[in-house]
Amino acid sequence: MDLNLTESELQFRGELRAWLKESLPKEPIVSMGRSDADYWNKLRDWQNSLYEGGWAGITWPKEFGGRGTTPIEAAIFIEEMAAFDAPERVGVIGEGLVGPTIMAEGNDEQKEYFLPKILDGSHIWCQGFSEPNSGSDVASLATKAVREGDDFVVNGQKIWTSFAAVSDWCLLLVRTDKDAPKHKGISALLVDMKSEGVSVRPLKQMSGDSAFNEMFFTNVKVPAKNLIGALNDGWRITITMLMNERTNLGPATYIQFKKALAELIETMKHKSSGGKRLIDDPINRQKIAQIQMELEIFKLTSNRALSKITNNAVPGPEGSILKIFWSELNQRLVQAAMEILGDEAQLQEFENGAWAYRYLRSRGNTVEAGTSEIQRNIVAMRVLGLPRSY
Ligand SMILES: Cc1cc2nc3c(=O)[nH]c(=O)nc-3n(C[C@H](O)[C@H](O)[C@H](O)COP(=O)(O)OP(=O)(O)OC[C@H]3O[C@@H](n4cnc5c(N)ncnc54)[C@H](O)[C@@H]3O)c2cc1C
């Protein structure tokens, strides 16, 4: 594995840095809460600038409006966006999960209609997989779709759906054959969130955010032409999407964690406890050194996964190793910060509530995109080849 960037990768990074310096919004885009329409409109505009500048969907093949970048260039892109504190991208589910699925499984009409609208920010997508009784075991989902004439009629409930309250479309998993074995009776539908019978209820999280939602479907008519892939072949599509999700969530985190650690060290230089600067306490220093080492291990593990994807072209079960590592590392990082900074760090008044938010939000990291237990099962069986224990 050669970790030095090639001439063309350096050129790619240079072009991107120049574009970001020129095109980043002059003012930070700040949210007044997840239902703040102004925030989402500004994020759509940002997505549109990325599109206009040729920086949307960069991993997509050129024929679909992307740049056809290599996995290493894609990682450079994500790292630079994080390093420049670029605004959140509304297109993440569309670009990272739904678009690649439509490219691989969709028909020409679906590709023509949906793909450009993902790239230019016209359509925000959400991912309707989890249900109240189907999380880790997604294949047990109960939301059903029955074919009636030219439509599927959908009834059921989804939960934890990120972005649903602001989404235009949803990639929805539904049961289309209740008599088939559970993995064989699932289909994937592209559902217009404005359809009659769709209702969304934001869920308030302990961090104060409402980043995810409950979705209810009551006799929702979905045109049969919005079936993606073959009827009852939705499980294969689900697996591809989940592997992309686990790999996609990782790369930006190294830079974000590094920045959080740098912020913590800065605060430790200025804050004292018992007449001593926090940075001068040997136990605090040991905690920082531990996190610093783990961050570097994370970086090296990411590079190893990257070189594997570069060779194999598709993300594999190794994505689970990275998912476990970054999600649990973030929890250790914020735990260390809370211990070092003391009770005050739990307050909204302390550094604008940044540490309190990070701490509370990090708990979801080991649940979203597959829990740590599920990831460990995948690593045991599909990476290490161990037998099932049950
Ligand atoms: C921030 C966040 C965003 C999310 N966004 C979305 C989204 O956009 N769309 C969407 O569809 N879902 C989303 N989810 C839901 C997420 O995918 C599920 O929460 C997750 O899959 C776990 O499902 P569950 O909550 O039903 O827990 P369960 O599956 O009920 O698990 C409960 C506990 O049992 C353990 N467990 C379950 N099965 C096994 C097993 N076989 N072996 C060992 N342990 C096991 C789990 O690890 C967990 O600790 C999001 C979740 C979070 C936290």
PDB file of N, CA and C and ligand atoms in Angstrom, residues 93 126-138 158-163 205 211-212 245 361 363-374 377 390, ligand 1:
ATOM      1  N   ILE A  93     -27.661  11.039   1.526  1.00  0.00           N
ATOM      2  CA  ILE A  93     -28.358   9.758   1.322  1.00  0.00           C
ATOM      3  C   ILE A  93     -28.628   9.555  -0.174  1.00  0.00           C
ATOM      4  N   CYS A 126     -34.603  10.219   1.774  1.00  0.00           N
ATOM      5  CA  CYS A 126     -34.425   9.518   3.042  1.00  0.00           C
ATOM      6  C   CYS A 126     -34.499   8.014   2.788  1.00  0.00           C
ATOM      7  N   GLN A 127     -34.099   7.280   3.824  1.00  0.00           N
ATOM      8  CA  GLN A 127     -33.939   5.830   3.689  1.00  0.00           C
ATOM      9  C   GLN A 127     -34.923   5.151   4.645  1.00  0.00           C
ATOM     10  N   GLY A 128     -35.997   4.597   4.098  1.00  0.00           N
ATOM     11  CA  GLY A 128     -37.052   4.020   4.935  1.00  0.00           C
ATOM     12  C   GLY A 128     -36.862   2.523   5.127  1.00  0.00           C
ATOM     13  N   PHE A 129     -35.956   2.163   6.028  1.00  0.00           N
ATOM     14  CA  PHE A 129     -35.685   0.745   6.306  1.00  0.00           C
ATOM     15  C   PHE A 129     -36.288   0.337   7.653  1.00  0.00           C
ATOM     16  N   SER A 130     -35.797   0.973   8.763  1.00  0.00           N
ATOM     17  CA  SER A 130     -36.128   0.509  10.116  1.00  0.00           C
ATOM     18  C   SER A 130     -37.604   0.707  10.453  1.00  0.00           C
ATOM     19  N   GLU A 131     -38.114  -0.233  11.242  1.00  0.00           N
ATOM     20  CA  GLU A 131     -39.497  -0.162  11.733  1.00  0.00           C
ATOM     21  C   GLU A 131     -39.472  -0.387  13.239  1.00  0.00           C
ATOM     22  N   PRO A 132     -40.595  -0.110  13.927  1.00  0.00           N
ATOM     23  CA  PRO A 132     -40.594  -0.297  15.380  1.00  0.00           C
ATOM     24  C   PRO A 132     -40.165  -1.712  15.786  1.00  0.00           C
ATOM     25  N   ASN A 133     -40.511  -2.722  14.989  1.00  0.00           N
ATOM     26  CA  ASN A 133     -40.125  -4.097  15.358  1.00  0.00           C
ATOM     27  C   ASN A 133     -39.099  -4.710  14.418  1.00  0.00           C
ATOM     28  N   SER A 134     -38.467  -3.892  13.594  1.00  0.00           N
ATOM     29  CA  SER A 134     -37.444  -4.411  12.674  1.00  0.00           C
ATOM     30  C   SER A 134     -36.330  -3.399  12.548  1.00  0.00           C
ATOM     31  N   GLY A 135     -35.243  -3.633  13.287  1.00  0.00           N
ATOM     32  CA  GLY A 135     -34.090  -2.742  13.204  1.00  0.00           C
ATOM     33  C   GLY A 135     -32.915  -3.524  12.683  1.00  0.00           C
ATOM     34  N   SER A 136     -32.223  -4.213  13.585  1.00  0.00           N
ATOM     35  CA  SER A 136     -31.083  -5.033  13.172  1.00  0.00           C
ATOM     36  C   SER A 136     -31.536  -6.094  12.175  1.00  0.00           C
ATOM     37  N   ASP A 137     -32.702  -6.678  12.442  1.00  0.00           N
ATOM     38  CA  ASP A 137     -33.220  -7.707  11.545  1.00  0.00           C
ATOM     39  C   ASP A 137     -34.168  -7.046  10.545  1.00  0.00           C
ATOM     40  N   VAL A 138     -33.582  -6.255   9.632  1.00  0.00           N
ATOM     41  CA  VAL A 138     -34.422  -5.474   8.696  1.00  0.00           C
ATOM     42  C   VAL A 138     -35.332  -6.393   7.879  1.00  0.00           C
ATOM     43  N   LYS A 158     -42.597   3.309   9.555  1.00  0.00           N
ATOM     44  CA  LYS A 158     -41.127   3.279   9.648  1.00  0.00           C
ATOM     45  C   LYS A 158     -40.724   4.158  10.832  1.00  0.00           C
ATOM     46  N   ILE A 159     -39.487   3.971  11.276  1.00  0.00           N
ATOM     47  CA  ILE A 159     -39.018   4.792  12.411  1.00  0.00           C
ATOM     48  C   ILE A 159     -37.531   5.070  12.251  1.00  0.00           C
ATOM     49  N   TRP A 160     -37.058   6.078  12.959  1.00  0.00           N
ATOM     50  CA  TRP A 160     -35.649   6.537  12.944  1.00  0.00           C
ATOM     51  C   TRP A 160     -35.234   7.037  11.567  1.00  0.00           C
ATOM     52  N   THR A 161     -36.173   7.530  10.769  1.00  0.00           N
ATOM     53  CA  THR A 161     -35.816   7.909   9.398  1.00  0.00           C
ATOM     54  C   THR A 161     -35.176   9.299   9.390  1.00  0.00           C
ATOM     55  N   SER A 162     -33.847   9.312   9.183  1.00  0.00           N
ATOM     56  CA  SER A 162     -33.132  10.593   9.141  1.00  0.00           C
ATOM     57  C   SER A 162     -33.620  11.391   7.933  1.00  0.00           C
ATOM     58  N   PHE A 163     -33.721  12.701   8.083  1.00  0.00           N
ATOM     59  CA  PHE A 163     -34.102  13.651   7.012  1.00  0.00           C
ATOM     60  C   PHE A 163     -35.564  13.545   6.552  1.00  0.00           C
ATOM     61  N   GLN A 205     -34.683  14.059  20.182  1.00  0.00           N
ATOM     62  CA  GLN A 205     -33.603  13.265  20.775  1.00  0.00           C
ATOM     63  C   GLN A 205     -33.087  13.927  22.039  1.00  0.00           C
ATOM     64  N   ALA A 211     -33.308  14.923  14.486  1.00  0.00           N
ATOM     65  CA  ALA A 211     -32.683  14.525  13.217  1.00  0.00           C
ATOM     66  C   ALA A 211     -33.392  13.358  12.572  1.00  0.00           C
ATOM     67  N   PHE A 212     -34.149  12.607  13.357  1.00  0.00           N
ATOM     68  CA  PHE A 212     -34.888  11.530  12.712  1.00  0.00           C
ATOM     69  C   PHE A 212     -36.352  11.513  13.135  1.00  0.00           C
ATOM     70  N   GLU A 245     -23.325   2.361   2.985  1.00  0.00           N
ATOM     71  CA  GLU A 245     -23.567   3.260   4.115  1.00  0.00           C
ATOM     72  C   GLU A 245     -22.426   3.163   5.127  1.00  0.00           C
ATOM     73  N   ARG A 361     -24.862  13.150  21.282  1.00  0.00           N
ATOM     74  CA  ARG A 361     -25.032  12.644  19.907  1.00  0.00           C
ATOM     75  C   ARG A 361     -24.223  11.372  19.666  1.00  0.00           C
ATOM     76  N   ARG A 363     -23.787   8.835  21.406  1.00  0.00           N
ATOM     77  CA  ARG A 363     -24.401   7.571  21.833  1.00  0.00           C
ATOM     78  C   ARG A 363     -25.060   6.852  20.651  1.00  0.00           C
ATOM     79  N   GLY A 364     -25.603   7.646  19.723  1.00  0.00           N
ATOM     80  CA  GLY A 364     -26.277   7.040  18.557  1.00  0.00           C
ATOM     81  C   GLY A 364     -25.303   6.424  17.562  1.00  0.00           C
ATOM     82  N   ASN A 365     -24.011   6.793  17.647  1.00  0.00           N
ATOM     83  CA  ASN A 365     -23.048   6.301  16.657  1.00  0.00           C
ATOM     84  C   ASN A 365     -22.952   4.778  16.619  1.00  0.00           C
ATOM     85  N   THR A 366     -23.080   4.148  17.802  1.00  0.00           N
ATOM     86  CA  THR A 366     -22.942   2.691  17.831  1.00  0.00           C
ATOM     87  C   THR A 366     -24.263   1.976  17.532  1.00  0.00           C
ATOM     88  N   VAL A 367     -25.280   2.782  17.174  1.00  0.00           N
ATOM     89  CA  VAL A 367     -26.573   2.196  16.802  1.00  0.00           C
ATOM     90  C   VAL A 367     -26.838   2.422  15.310  1.00  0.00           C
ATOM     91  N   GLU A 368     -26.619   3.685  14.822  1.00  0.00           N
ATOM     92  CA  GLU A 368     -26.944   4.005  13.425  1.00  0.00           C
ATOM     93  C   GLU A 368     -26.096   3.159  12.475  1.00  0.00           C
ATOM     94  N   ALA A 369     -26.662   2.919  11.303  1.00  0.00           N
ATOM     95  CA  ALA A 369     -25.974   2.130  10.254  1.00  0.00           C
ATOM     96  C   ALA A 369     -25.530   0.754  10.752  1.00  0.00           C
ATOM     97  N   GLY A 370     -26.299   0.184  11.669  1.00  0.00           N
ATOM     98  CA  GLY A 370     -25.979  -1.159  12.194  1.00  0.00           C
ATOM     99  C   GLY A 370     -25.243  -1.068  13.514  1.00  0.00           C
ATOM    100  N   THR A 371     -25.777  -1.723  14.544  1.00  0.00           N
ATOM    101  CA  THR A 371     -25.190  -1.608  15.890  1.00  0.00           C
ATOM    102  C   THR A 371     -23.819  -2.293  15.947  1.00  0.00           C
ATOM    103  N   SER A 372     -23.058  -1.981  17.006  1.00  0.00           N
ATOM    104  CA  SER A 372     -21.730  -2.595  17.167  1.00  0.00           C
ATOM    105  C   SER A 372     -21.843  -4.122  17.266  1.00  0.00           C
ATOM    106  N   GLU A 373     -22.898  -4.604  17.913  1.00  0.00           N
ATOM    107  CA  GLU A 373     -23.035  -6.067  18.053  1.00  0.00           C
ATOM    108  C   GLU A 373     -23.202  -6.708  16.676  1.00  0.00           C
ATOM    109  N   ILE A 374     -24.041  -6.070  15.853  1.00  0.00           N
ATOM    110  CA  ILE A 374     -24.277  -6.620  14.507  1.00  0.00           C
ATOM    111  C   ILE A 374     -22.987  -6.553  13.687  1.00  0.00           C
ATOM    112  N   ASN A 377     -20.724  -9.304  14.673  1.00  0.00           N
ATOM    113  CA  ASN A 377     -21.158 -10.581  14.088  1.00  0.00           C
ATOM    114  C   ASN A 377     -20.679 -10.687  12.638  1.00  0.00           C
ATOM    115  N   TYR A 390     -25.092 -19.634  17.093  1.00  0.00           N
ATOM    116  CA  TYR A 390     -26.462 -20.060  17.432  1.00  0.00           C
ATOM    117  C   TYR A 390     -27.084 -20.760  16.246  1.00  0.00           C
TER     118      TYR A 390
HETATM  119  C1  LIG B   1     -28.718   8.516  14.520  1.00  0.00           C
HETATM  120  C2  LIG B   1     -29.508   7.417  13.860  1.00  0.00           C
HETATM  121  C3  LIG B   1     -29.954   7.568  12.555  1.00  0.00           C
HETATM  122  C4  LIG B   1     -30.700   6.562  11.944  1.00  0.00           C
HETATM  123  N1  LIG B   1     -31.162   6.763  10.650  1.00  0.00           N
HETATM  124  C5  LIG B   1     -31.912   5.807  10.050  1.00  0.00           C
HETATM  125  C6  LIG B   1     -32.459   6.020   8.737  1.00  0.00           C
HETATM  126  O1  LIG B   1     -32.263   7.083   8.122  1.00  0.00           O
HETATM  127  N2  LIG B   1     -33.228   5.066   8.189  1.00  0.00           N
HETATM  128  C7  LIG B   1     -33.477   3.885   8.834  1.00  0.00           C
HETATM  129  O2  LIG B   1     -34.156   3.029   8.249  1.00  0.00           O
HETATM  130  N3  LIG B   1     -32.997   3.654  10.094  1.00  0.00           N
HETATM  131  C8  LIG B   1     -32.219   4.580  10.703  1.00  0.00           C
HETATM  132  N4  LIG B   1     -31.738   4.378  11.981  1.00  0.00           N
HETATM  133  C9  LIG B   1     -32.112   3.133  12.687  1.00  0.00           C
HETATM  134  C10 LIG B   1     -30.984   2.138  12.870  1.00  0.00           C
HETATM  135  O3  LIG B   1     -30.627   1.551  11.642  1.00  0.00           O
HETATM  136  C11 LIG B   1     -31.480   1.100  13.895  1.00  0.00           C
HETATM  137  O4  LIG B   1     -31.651   1.778  15.124  1.00  0.00           O
HETATM  138  C12 LIG B   1     -30.503  -0.030  14.072  1.00  0.00           C
HETATM  139  O5  LIG B   1     -30.465  -0.819  12.920  1.00  0.00           O
HETATM  140  C13 LIG B   1     -30.849  -0.904  15.299  1.00  0.00           C
HETATM  141  O6  LIG B   1     -32.170  -1.303  15.269  1.00  0.00           O
HETATM  142  P1  LIG B   1     -33.131  -1.166  16.554  1.00  0.00           P
HETATM  143  O7  LIG B   1     -33.013   0.233  17.039  1.00  0.00           O
HETATM  144  O8  LIG B   1     -34.483  -1.669  16.190  1.00  0.00           O
HETATM  145  O9  LIG B   1     -32.503  -2.123  17.658  1.00  0.00           O
HETATM  146  P2  LIG B   1     -32.655  -3.720  17.758  1.00  0.00           P
HETATM  147  O10 LIG B   1     -32.373  -4.327  16.428  1.00  0.00           O
HETATM  148  O11 LIG B   1     -33.950  -4.023  18.408  1.00  0.00           O
HETATM  149  O12 LIG B   1     -31.457  -4.065  18.733  1.00  0.00           O
HETATM  150  C14 LIG B   1     -31.551  -3.911  20.153  1.00  0.00           C
HETATM  151  C15 LIG B   1     -30.253  -4.425  20.760  1.00  0.00           C
HETATM  152  O13 LIG B   1     -30.114  -5.838  20.490  1.00  0.00           O
HETATM  153  C16 LIG B   1     -28.864  -6.091  19.847  1.00  0.00           C
HETATM  154  N5  LIG B   1     -29.035  -7.169  18.827  1.00  0.00           N
HETATM  155  C17 LIG B   1     -30.030  -7.261  17.910  1.00  0.00           C
HETATM  156  N6  LIG B   1     -29.841  -8.372  17.151  1.00  0.00           N
HETATM  157  C18 LIG B   1     -28.679  -8.958  17.576  1.00  0.00           C
HETATM  158  C19 LIG B   1     -27.937 -10.105  17.169  1.00  0.00           C
HETATM  159  N7  LIG B   1     -28.346 -10.883  16.154  1.00  0.00           N
HETATM  160  N8  LIG B   1     -26.777 -10.380  17.832  1.00  0.00           N
HETATM  161  C20 LIG B   1     -26.337  -9.601  18.847  1.00  0.00           C
HETATM  162  N9  LIG B   1     -27.007  -8.508  19.290  1.00  0.00           N
HETATM  163  C21 LIG B   1     -28.163  -8.179  18.658  1.00  0.00           C
HETATM  164  C22 LIG B   1     -28.510  -4.789  19.160  1.00  0.00           C
HETATM  165  O14 LIG B   1     -27.088  -4.683  18.939  1.00  0.00           O
HETATM  166  C23 LIG B   1     -29.009  -3.760  20.176  1.00  0.00           C
HETATM  167  O15 LIG B   1     -28.056  -3.578  21.195  1.00  0.00           O
HETATM  168  C24 LIG B   1     -30.998   5.357  12.639  1.00  0.00           C
HETATM  169  C25 LIG B   1     -30.539   5.196  13.950  1.00  0.00           C
HETATM  170  C26 LIG B   1     -29.818   6.212  14.565  1.00  0.00           C
HETATM  171  C27 LIG B   1     -29.341   6.004  15.975  1.00  0.00           C
END
